[in-house]
Amino acid sequence: DAGVIQSPRHEVTEMGQEVTLRCKPISGHDYLFWYRQTMMRGLELLIYFNNNVPIDDSGMPEDRFSAKMPNASFSTLKIQPSEPRDSAVYFCASSLGGDTQYFGPGTRLTVL
Amino acid sequence: GENVEQHPSTLSVQEGDSAVIKCTYSDSASNYFPWYKQELGKRPQLIIDIRSNVGEKKDQRIAVTLNKTAKHFSLHITETQPEDSAVYFCAASIGAAGNKLTFGGGTRVLVKP
């Protein structure tokens, strides 16, 4: 299995621009998680899905952030408009039955 | 919600010595406690986990202990090697399985040759 796939691996954008991060979970996994990692705040859960349905989005920082999972093999995290404080590494993870979470390689986002 | 505290934030050990990282959690309903290792620039990877019906679990040089009464759990690495140098995260979750993990702040471990 290829594992969790994320794209792009690096993204540099200017403040105010829309950013879309993409994730393909491990085939057959029914849970998908989006995390944000920064030096100041550590590893934070933003939102997670079960069978493509958002279960808990309490970690989404504000309305500028949105996430979708249109099918079992694809999810997006969108930031619109982006701000410099959104600069972080964004990880996607998936699991089967909510068990062990497997992380993707991450997307390093820099907002100038 | 759940709160997980992790100590120490940094740990430097001599190669061959043991390393111990401790975590405490706030919600007594938590029942799944994984440990992740993250090397520089890489993704977090699960190294060991423990569930609330078990007090201790070992896997070669690593072991985890859980004290549900005191609400704390620890990671023990014996015979440390330079490749053990990384950031280690503990986490806790509530529920039948490991969904919605709350992570500790991480411990940066440096193993000096």
Tab-separated table of C-alpha atoms in Angstrom, chain A residues 4 31 33 35 37 39 43 45 48 56 58 91 97-105, chain B residues 32 36 38 41-46 49 51 89 97-101 103-105 108:
chain	number	residue	atom	x	y	z
A	4	VAL	CA	-1.509	8.206	3.027
A	31	TYR	CA	-11.509	7.507	9.358
A	33	PHE	CA	-8.030	13.219	10.246
A	35	TYR	CA	-3.843	17.948	11.877
A	37	GLN	CA	1.688	21.190	13.534
A	39	MET	CA	6.331	24.923	17.124
A	43	LEU	CA	0.142	18.863	16.931
A	45	LEU	CA	-6.472	17.992	15.487
A	48	TYR	CA	-12.002	14.282	11.419
A	56	ASP	CA	-15.847	16.748	14.946
A	58	SER	CA	-14.148	21.773	16.911
A	91	PHE	CA	-0.833	16.389	8.220
A	97	GLY	CA	-12.224	1.584	12.640
A	98	GLY	CA	-10.659	4.512	14.464
A	99	ASP	CA	-7.673	2.388	15.459
A	100	THR	CA	-4.014	3.165	14.723
A	101	GLN	CA	-3.671	6.415	12.819
A	102	TYR	CA	-1.245	6.481	9.913
A	103	PHE	CA	0.063	9.884	8.972
A	104	GLY	CA	0.800	11.236	5.528
A	105	PRO	CA	4.070	13.039	4.732
B	32	TYR	CA	-6.165	4.346	24.310
B	36	TYR	CA	4.553	8.435	18.070
B	38	GLN	CA	8.803	11.985	14.603
B	41	GLY	CA	11.134	16.717	8.626
B	42	LYS	CA	9.231	13.440	8.674
B	43	ARG	CA	5.751	12.323	9.621
B	44	PRO	CA	4.811	11.017	13.092
B	45	GLN	CA	4.964	7.226	13.178
B	46	LEU	CA	3.414	4.956	15.753
B	49	ASP	CA	0.432	1.827	22.039
B	51	ARG	CA	-5.049	0.213	26.000
B	89	PHE	CA	4.684	12.390	21.263
B	97	ALA	CA	-10.954	2.846	19.310
B	98	GLY	CA	-8.280	5.416	18.784
B	99	ASN	CA	-10.192	8.257	17.245
B	100	LYS	CA	-9.766	11.923	18.195
B	101	LEU	CA	-6.294	11.757	19.665
B	103	PHE	CA	-1.365	14.880	21.779
B	104	GLY	CA	1.155	15.920	24.384
B	105	GLY	CA	3.595	18.701	23.580
B	108	ARG	CA	12.941	16.057	21.912
